[in-house]
Amino acid sequence: MKKHLFALPLFVAGLFLCSCASVKTEPQPSPEPEITEKPVTFDYEYKSQKISERWLESEIKYPVFENNDALNKAIKQEILSGYDNVLKNAESDWNNQFSNRNPDEKSFAYEYYGNTEKITSSEKLFCIVFDEYIYYGGAHGSPSKITLCFSKEKNRKLSISEASGISLQEISRLCYDTLLTRMSEEEFSDLSWLQEGTDPIEENYQSFYIENNILTIYFNPYQVGPYALGTLAVQIEL
């Protein structure tokens, strides 16, 4: 009897050890690292670049925004496209123009100058006004105003009607009437030029910005009249 009582505890202990050995603990997956996207901001710093070569004299200053790829891309597409084009073609164009000239004949460098004139910011809108000047020879260079109005809510460029809430037809009418009065004072008589340059098409209204509820629209040289008229501006109260 004692023999059987001694064997029973050993048997139970063996079962316990076997059951413990058969339990496998599944490895727990490592927690995935938390990915935190940096918030889109409208903080910026200016980037400058200067070039001085026999074929090109250039200087540019434009804003670069922190953690805002969409706005930086829009700046590159809308504001810096002229600069990029000059950098791409200036040297080959200059060589083609001057390679066959007499060595004693004076040549000149092409010119590009770009500067950020104004940056405005409101609750929903961010606007940049950029002055550009390009000289490729001739009597004078080509100055122009290039602008970008960017929606903080939609994170993209806005058209003039989207930004102002005014139809293109109404903007066209107001601009034509304002410029007609001004040109009459200048005794400018080619009204077909003015009509074409203020027609209600998006192409005519790419240069604008909004500040303090005032819409300012630029008409660069040759858009509505001769070069001598310069860049004209029309302001509309919103």
CSV table of N, CA, C and O in Angstrom, one decimal, residues 8-103:
chain,number,residue,atom,x,y,z
A,8,LEU,N,1.8,7.3,-6.7
A,8,LEU,CA,0.8,8.3,-7.2
A,8,LEU,C,1.3,9.7,-7.3
A,8,LEU,O,1.1,10.4,-8.3
A,9,PRO,N,1.9,10.2,-6.2
A,9,PRO,CA,2.5,11.6,-6.3
A,9,PRO,C,3.5,11.7,-7.5
A,9,PRO,O,3.5,12.8,-8.1
A,10,LEU,N,4.3,10.7,-7.7
A,10,LEU,CA,5.3,10.8,-8.8
A,10,LEU,C,4.6,10.8,-10.1
A,10,LEU,O,5.0,11.6,-11.0
A,11,PHE,N,3.5,10.1,-10.2
A,11,PHE,CA,2.8,10.1,-11.5
A,11,PHE,C,2.1,11.5,-11.8
A,11,PHE,O,2.2,12.0,-12.9
A,12,VAL,N,1.5,12.0,-10.7
A,12,VAL,CA,0.9,13.4,-10.9
A,12,VAL,C,1.9,14.4,-11.2
A,12,VAL,O,1.7,15.3,-12.0
A,13,ALA,N,3.0,14.4,-10.5
A,13,ALA,CA,4.1,15.3,-10.8
A,13,ALA,C,4.6,15.2,-12.2
A,13,ALA,O,4.9,16.2,-12.8
A,14,GLY,N,4.7,14.0,-12.7
A,14,GLY,CA,5.1,13.8,-14.1
A,14,GLY,C,4.1,14.4,-15.1
A,14,GLY,O,4.5,15.0,-16.1
A,15,LEU,N,2.9,14.2,-14.8
A,15,LEU,CA,1.8,14.8,-15.7
A,15,LEU,C,2.0,16.4,-15.7
A,15,LEU,O,1.8,17.0,-16.7
A,16,PHE,N,2.2,16.9,-14.5
A,16,PHE,CA,2.3,18.4,-14.4
A,16,PHE,C,3.5,18.9,-15.2
A,16,PHE,O,3.4,19.9,-15.9
A,17,LEU,N,4.6,18.2,-15.1
A,17,LEU,CA,5.8,18.6,-15.8
A,17,LEU,C,5.6,18.5,-17.3
A,17,LEU,O,6.0,19.4,-18.1
A,18,CYS,N,4.9,17.4,-17.7
A,18,CYS,CA,4.7,17.3,-19.1
A,18,CYS,C,3.8,18.4,-19.7
A,18,CYS,O,4.0,18.9,-20.7
A,19,SER,N,2.7,18.7,-18.9
A,19,SER,CA,1.8,19.7,-19.4
A,19,SER,C,2.5,21.1,-19.4
A,19,SER,O,2.2,21.8,-20.3
A,20,CYS,N,3.4,21.3,-18.5
A,20,CYS,CA,4.1,22.6,-18.5
A,20,CYS,C,5.0,22.7,-19.7
A,20,CYS,O,5.2,23.7,-20.3
A,21,ALA,N,5.6,21.5,-20.0
A,21,ALA,CA,6.6,21.5,-21.1
A,21,ALA,C,5.9,21.7,-22.5
A,21,ALA,O,6.5,22.2,-23.4
A,22,SER,N,4.6,21.3,-22.5
A,22,SER,CA,3.9,21.4,-23.8
A,22,SER,C,3.3,22.7,-24.1
A,22,SER,O,2.9,23.0,-25.2
A,23,VAL,N,3.3,23.6,-23.2
A,23,VAL,CA,2.7,25.0,-23.4
A,23,VAL,C,3.7,25.9,-24.0
A,23,VAL,O,4.8,26.1,-23.5
A,24,LYS,N,3.4,26.4,-25.2
A,24,LYS,CA,4.3,27.3,-25.9
A,24,LYS,C,3.8,28.7,-25.9
A,24,LYS,O,2.6,28.9,-26.1
A,25,THR,N,4.6,29.6,-25.6
A,25,THR,CA,4.2,31.0,-25.6
A,25,THR,C,4.5,31.7,-26.9
A,25,THR,O,5.6,31.6,-27.4
A,26,GLU,N,3.4,32.1,-27.6
A,26,GLU,CA,3.5,32.7,-28.9
A,26,GLU,C,4.3,34.1,-28.8
A,26,GLU,O,4.0,34.9,-27.9
A,27,PRO,N,5.3,34.3,-29.7
A,27,PRO,CA,6.0,35.6,-29.6
A,27,PRO,C,5.1,36.7,-29.9
A,27,PRO,O,4.3,36.7,-30.9
A,28,GLN,N,5.2,37.8,-29.1
A,28,GLN,CA,4.4,38.9,-29.4
A,28,GLN,C,5.0,39.9,-30.4
A,28,GLN,O,6.2,40.1,-30.3
A,29,PRO,N,4.3,40.3,-31.4
A,29,PRO,CA,4.9,41.2,-32.4
A,29,PRO,C,5.3,42.5,-31.8
A,29,PRO,O,4.7,43.0,-30.9
A,30,SER,N,6.4,43.0,-32.3
A,30,SER,CA,6.9,44.3,-31.8
A,30,SER,C,6.0,45.4,-32.2
A,30,SER,O,5.4,45.4,-33.4
A,31,PRO,N,5.7,46.3,-31.4
A,31,PRO,CA,4.8,47.4,-31.8
A,31,PRO,C,5.4,48.2,-32.9
A,31,PRO,O,6.6,48.5,-32.9
A,32,GLU,N,4.5,48.6,-33.9
A,32,GLU,CA,5.0,49.4,-35.0
A,32,GLU,C,5.3,50.8,-34.5
A,32,GLU,O,4.6,51.3,-33.7
A,33,PRO,N,6.4,51.3,-35.1
A,33,PRO,CA,6.8,52.7,-34.7
A,33,PRO,C,5.7,53.7,-35.0
A,33,PRO,O,5.1,53.6,-36.1
A,34,GLU,N,5.4,54.5,-34.2
A,34,GLU,CA,4.4,55.6,-34.4
A,34,GLU,C,4.9,56.6,-35.5
A,34,GLU,O,6.0,57.1,-35.3
A,35,ILE,N,4.1,56.7,-36.5
A,35,ILE,CA,4.5,57.7,-37.6
A,35,ILE,C,3.7,59.0,-37.4
A,35,ILE,O,2.5,59.0,-37.4
A,36,THR,N,4.4,60.0,-37.2
A,36,THR,CA,3.7,61.3,-37.0
A,36,THR,C,4.1,62.2,-38.1
A,36,THR,O,5.3,62.5,-38.3
A,37,GLU,N,3.1,62.7,-38.9
A,37,GLU,CA,3.4,63.6,-40.0
A,37,GLU,C,3.6,65.0,-39.4
A,37,GLU,O,2.8,65.4,-38.6
A,38,LYS,N,4.5,65.6,-40.0
A,38,LYS,CA,4.8,67.0,-39.6
A,38,LYS,C,3.6,67.9,-40.1
A,38,LYS,O,3.3,67.7,-41.3
A,39,PRO,N,3.1,68.7,-39.3
A,39,PRO,CA,2.0,69.6,-39.8
A,39,PRO,C,2.4,70.5,-40.9
A,39,PRO,O,3.5,71.0,-40.9
A,40,VAL,N,1.5,70.7,-41.9
A,40,VAL,CA,1.8,71.7,-42.9
A,40,VAL,C,1.8,73.1,-42.3
A,40,VAL,O,1.0,73.5,-41.5
A,41,THR,N,2.9,73.8,-42.6
A,41,THR,CA,3.0,75.2,-42.1
A,41,THR,C,3.2,76.2,-43.2
A,41,THR,O,3.4,75.9,-44.4
A,42,PHE,N,3.1,77.4,-42.8
A,42,PHE,CA,3.4,78.5,-43.8
A,42,PHE,C,4.6,79.4,-43.3
A,42,PHE,O,4.6,80.6,-43.6
A,43,ASP,N,5.5,78.7,-42.5
A,43,ASP,CA,6.7,79.4,-42.1
A,43,ASP,C,7.7,79.2,-43.3
A,43,ASP,O,7.8,78.2,-43.9
A,44,TYR,N,8.4,80.3,-43.5
A,44,TYR,CA,9.4,80.2,-44.7
A,44,TYR,C,10.6,81.0,-44.4
A,44,TYR,O,10.7,81.8,-43.5
A,45,GLU,N,11.6,80.7,-45.2
A,45,GLU,CA,12.9,81.5,-45.2
A,45,GLU,C,13.2,81.7,-46.7
A,45,GLU,O,12.8,81.0,-47.6
A,46,TYR,N,14.0,82.8,-46.9
A,46,TYR,CA,14.3,83.1,-48.3
A,46,TYR,C,15.6,82.3,-48.8
A,46,TYR,O,16.5,82.1,-48.0
A,47,LYS,N,15.5,81.9,-50.0
A,47,LYS,CA,16.6,81.3,-50.7
A,47,LYS,C,17.1,82.3,-51.8
A,47,LYS,O,16.3,82.8,-52.5
A,48,SER,N,18.4,82.5,-51.8
A,48,SER,CA,19.0,83.4,-52.8
A,48,SER,C,20.1,82.7,-53.6
A,48,SER,O,20.7,81.8,-53.2
A,49,GLN,N,20.2,83.1,-54.9
A,49,GLN,CA,21.2,82.5,-55.8
A,49,GLN,C,21.7,83.6,-56.7
A,49,GLN,O,20.9,84.4,-57.3
A,50,LYS,N,23.0,83.6,-56.9
A,50,LYS,CA,23.6,84.6,-57.8
A,50,LYS,C,24.5,83.9,-58.8
A,50,LYS,O,25.3,83.1,-58.4
A,51,ILE,N,24.4,84.3,-60.1
A,51,ILE,CA,25.3,83.8,-61.1
A,51,ILE,C,25.9,84.9,-61.9
A,51,ILE,O,25.3,85.9,-62.2
A,52,SER,N,27.2,84.8,-62.1
A,52,SER,CA,28.0,85.8,-62.9
A,52,SER,C,28.9,85.0,-63.9
A,52,SER,O,29.9,84.5,-63.5
A,53,GLU,N,28.4,84.9,-65.1
A,53,GLU,CA,29.1,84.2,-66.2
A,53,GLU,C,29.2,85.1,-67.4
A,53,GLU,O,28.4,86.1,-67.5
A,54,ARG,N,30.0,84.8,-68.4
A,54,ARG,CA,30.1,85.7,-69.5
A,54,ARG,C,28.8,85.7,-70.3
A,54,ARG,O,28.5,86.6,-71.0
A,55,TRP,N,28.0,84.6,-70.2
A,55,TRP,CA,26.7,84.6,-70.9
A,55,TRP,C,25.5,85.0,-70.0
A,55,TRP,O,24.4,85.2,-70.6
A,56,LEU,N,25.6,85.1,-68.7
A,56,LEU,CA,24.5,85.3,-67.9
A,56,LEU,C,24.9,86.0,-66.6
A,56,LEU,O,25.8,85.6,-65.9
A,57,GLU,N,24.2,87.1,-66.3
A,57,GLU,CA,24.2,87.7,-65.0
A,57,GLU,C,22.8,87.6,-64.4
A,57,GLU,O,21.8,88.0,-64.9
A,58,SER,N,22.8,86.9,-63.2
A,58,SER,CA,21.4,86.7,-62.6
A,58,SER,C,21.5,86.7,-61.1
A,58,SER,O,22.5,86.4,-60.5
A,59,GLU,N,20.4,87.1,-60.5
A,59,GLU,CA,20.2,87.1,-59.1
A,59,GLU,C,18.8,86.8,-58.8
A,59,GLU,O,17.9,87.5,-59.4
A,60,ILE,N,18.5,86.0,-57.8
A,60,ILE,CA,17.1,85.6,-57.5
A,60,ILE,C,16.9,85.4,-56.0
A,60,ILE,O,17.9,85.0,-55.3
A,61,LYS,N,15.8,85.8,-55.5
A,61,LYS,CA,15.4,85.6,-54.1
A,61,LYS,C,14.0,85.2,-54.0
A,61,LYS,O,13.1,85.9,-54.5
A,62,TYR,N,13.7,84.0,-53.4
A,62,TYR,CA,12.4,83.5,-53.4
A,62,TYR,C,12.2,82.7,-52.1
A,62,TYR,O,13.1,82.2,-51.5
A,63,PRO,N,10.9,82.5,-51.6
A,63,PRO,CA,10.7,81.9,-50.3
A,63,PRO,C,10.6,80.3,-50.5
A,63,PRO,O,10.1,79.8,-51.5
A,64,VAL,N,11.1,79.7,-49.5
A,64,VAL,CA,11.0,78.2,-49.4
A,64,VAL,C,10.3,77.9,-48.1
A,64,VAL,O,10.7,78.4,-47.0
A,65,PHE,N,9.2,77.1,-48.2
A,65,PHE,CA,8.4,76.9,-47.0
A,65,PHE,C,8.7,75.6,-46.3
A,65,PHE,O,8.9,74.5,-47.0
A,66,GLU,N,8.7,75.6,-45.0
A,66,GLU,CA,9.0,74.4,-44.2
A,66,GLU,C,7.8,73.5,-44.1
A,66,GLU,O,6.6,73.9,-43.9
A,67,ASN,N,8.0,72.2,-44.5
A,67,ASN,CA,6.9,71.2,-44.4
A,67,ASN,C,5.7,71.5,-45.2
A,67,ASN,O,4.5,71.3,-44.8
A,68,ASN,N,5.9,72.1,-46.4
A,68,ASN,CA,4.8,72.4,-47.2
A,68,ASN,C,5.2,72.1,-48.7
A,68,ASN,O,5.4,73.0,-49.5
A,69,ASP,N,5.2,70.9,-49.0
A,69,ASP,CA,5.6,70.5,-50.4
A,69,ASP,C,4.7,71.0,-51.5
A,69,ASP,O,5.2,71.3,-52.5
A,70,ALA,N,3.4,71.0,-51.2
A,70,ALA,CA,2.4,71.5,-52.2
A,70,ALA,C,2.7,73.0,-52.6
A,70,ALA,O,2.7,73.3,-53.8
A,71,LEU,N,3.0,73.8,-51.6
A,71,LEU,CA,3.2,75.2,-51.9
A,71,LEU,C,4.6,75.4,-52.5
A,71,LEU,O,4.7,76.2,-53.5
A,72,ASN,N,5.6,74.7,-52.1
A,72,ASN,CA,6.9,74.8,-52.7
A,72,ASN,C,6.8,74.3,-54.2
A,72,ASN,O,7.5,74.9,-55.1
A,73,LYS,N,6.0,73.3,-54.5
A,73,LYS,CA,5.9,72.8,-55.9
A,73,LYS,C,5.2,73.9,-56.7
A,73,LYS,O,5.5,74.1,-57.9
A,74,ALA,N,4.1,74.5,-56.1
A,74,ALA,CA,3.4,75.6,-56.9
A,74,ALA,C,4.3,76.8,-57.1
A,74,ALA,O,4.3,77.4,-58.2
A,75,ILE,N,5.2,77.1,-56.2
A,75,ILE,CA,6.1,78.2,-56.4
A,75,ILE,C,7.1,77.9,-57.6
A,75,ILE,O,7.4,78.7,-58.5
A,76,LYS,N,7.6,76.6,-57.6
A,76,LYS,CA,8.5,76.2,-58.7
A,76,LYS,C,7.8,76.3,-60.0
A,76,LYS,O,8.3,76.7,-61.0
A,77,GLN,N,6.5,75.8,-60.1
A,77,GLN,CA,5.8,75.8,-61.3
A,77,GLN,C,5.3,77.2,-61.8
A,77,GLN,O,5.4,77.5,-63.0
A,78,GLU,N,4.8,78.0,-60.9
A,78,GLU,CA,4.2,79.3,-61.3
A,78,GLU,C,5.2,80.4,-61.3
A,78,GLU,O,5.1,81.3,-62.1
A,79,ILE,N,6.2,80.4,-60.3
A,79,ILE,CA,7.0,81.6,-60.2
A,79,ILE,C,8.4,81.4,-60.7
A,79,ILE,O,9.0,82.3,-61.3
A,80,LEU,N,9.0,80.2,-60.6
A,80,LEU,CA,10.3,79.9,-60.9
A,80,LEU,C,10.5,79.3,-62.3
A,80,LEU,O,11.6,79.1,-62.7
A,81,SER,N,9.4,79.2,-63.1
A,81,SER,CA,9.5,78.5,-64.4
A,81,SER,C,10.4,79.4,-65.3
A,81,SER,O,11.2,78.8,-66.1
A,82,GLY,N,10.2,80.7,-65.3
A,82,GLY,CA,11.0,81.6,-66.1
A,82,GLY,C,12.5,81.5,-65.8
A,82,GLY,O,13.4,81.4,-66.7
A,83,TYR,N,12.8,81.5,-64.5
A,83,TYR,CA,14.2,81.3,-64.1
A,83,TYR,C,14.8,80.0,-64.5
A,83,TYR,O,15.9,79.9,-65.1
A,84,ASP,N,14.1,78.9,-64.3
A,84,ASP,CA,14.5,77.6,-64.7
A,84,ASP,C,14.8,77.5,-66.2
A,84,ASP,O,15.7,76.9,-66.7
A,85,ASN,N,13.9,78.2,-67.0
A,85,ASN,CA,14.1,78.2,-68.5
A,85,ASN,C,15.3,78.9,-68.9
A,85,ASN,O,16.1,78.5,-69.8
A,86,VAL,N,15.6,80.1,-68.2
A,86,VAL,CA,16.8,80.8,-68.5
A,86,VAL,C,18.1,80.0,-68.2
A,86,VAL,O,19.0,79.9,-69.0
A,87,LEU,N,18.1,79.4,-67.0
A,87,LEU,CA,19.2,78.6,-66.6
A,87,LEU,C,19.5,77.4,-67.6
A,87,LEU,O,20.6,77.1,-67.9
A,88,LYS,N,18.4,76.9,-68.1
A,88,LYS,CA,18.5,75.7,-69.1
A,88,LYS,C,19.0,76.1,-70.4
A,88,LYS,O,19.8,75.4,-71.0
A,89,ASN,N,18.7,77.3,-70.9
A,89,ASN,CA,18.9,77.7,-72.3
A,89,ASN,C,19.9,78.8,-72.5
A,89,ASN,O,20.4,79.0,-73.6
A,90,ALA,N,20.2,79.6,-71.4
A,90,ALA,CA,21.0,80.8,-71.6
A,90,ALA,C,22.4,80.6,-72.3
A,90,ALA,O,22.8,81.3,-73.2
A,91,GLU,N,23.1,79.6,-71.8
A,91,GLU,CA,24.5,79.4,-72.3
A,91,GLU,C,24.5,79.0,-73.8
A,91,GLU,O,25.2,79.5,-74.6
A,92,SER,N,23.6,78.0,-74.2
A,92,SER,CA,23.5,77.6,-75.6
A,92,SER,C,23.0,78.7,-76.5
A,92,SER,O,23.5,79.0,-77.6
A,93,ASP,N,22.0,79.5,-76.0
A,93,ASP,CA,21.5,80.6,-76.8
A,93,ASP,C,22.6,81.7,-77.0
A,93,ASP,O,22.7,82.3,-78.1
A,94,TRP,N,23.3,82.0,-75.9
A,94,TRP,CA,24.4,83.0,-76.0
A,94,TRP,C,25.4,82.6,-77.0
A,94,TRP,O,25.9,83.4,-77.8
A,95,ASN,N,25.8,81.3,-76.9
A,95,ASN,CA,26.9,80.8,-77.8
A,95,ASN,C,26.4,80.9,-79.3
A,95,ASN,O,27.2,81.2,-80.2
A,96,ASN,N,25.2,80.5,-79.5
A,96,ASN,CA,24.6,80.6,-80.9
A,96,ASN,C,24.6,82.0,-81.4
A,96,ASN,O,24.8,82.3,-82.5
A,97,GLN,N,24.3,83.0,-80.5
A,97,GLN,CA,24.2,84.4,-80.9
A,97,GLN,C,25.6,85.0,-81.1
A,97,GLN,O,25.7,85.8,-82.0
A,98,PHE,N,26.6,84.6,-80.3
A,98,PHE,CA,27.8,85.3,-80.4
A,98,PHE,C,29.0,84.5,-80.9
A,98,PHE,O,30.1,85.1,-81.1
A,99,SER,N,28.8,83.3,-81.2
A,99,SER,CA,30.0,82.4,-81.6
A,99,SER,C,30.6,82.8,-82.9
A,99,SER,O,31.8,82.7,-83.1
A,100,ASN,N,29.8,83.4,-83.8
A,100,ASN,CA,30.3,83.8,-85.2
A,100,ASN,C,30.7,85.2,-85.3
A,100,ASN,O,31.0,85.7,-86.3
A,101,ARG,N,30.7,85.9,-84.1
A,101,ARG,CA,31.0,87.4,-84.2
A,101,ARG,C,32.5,87.6,-84.2
A,101,ARG,O,33.3,86.7,-83.7
A,102,ASN,N,32.9,88.7,-84.7
A,102,ASN,CA,34.3,89.1,-84.6
A,102,ASN,C,34.8,89.2,-83.2
A,102,ASN,O,34.1,89.7,-82.3
A,103,PRO,N,35.9,88.6,-82.8
A,103,PRO,CA,36.4,88.6,-81.4
A,103,PRO,C,36.5,90.0,-80.9
A,103,PRO,O,36.4,90.2,-79.6
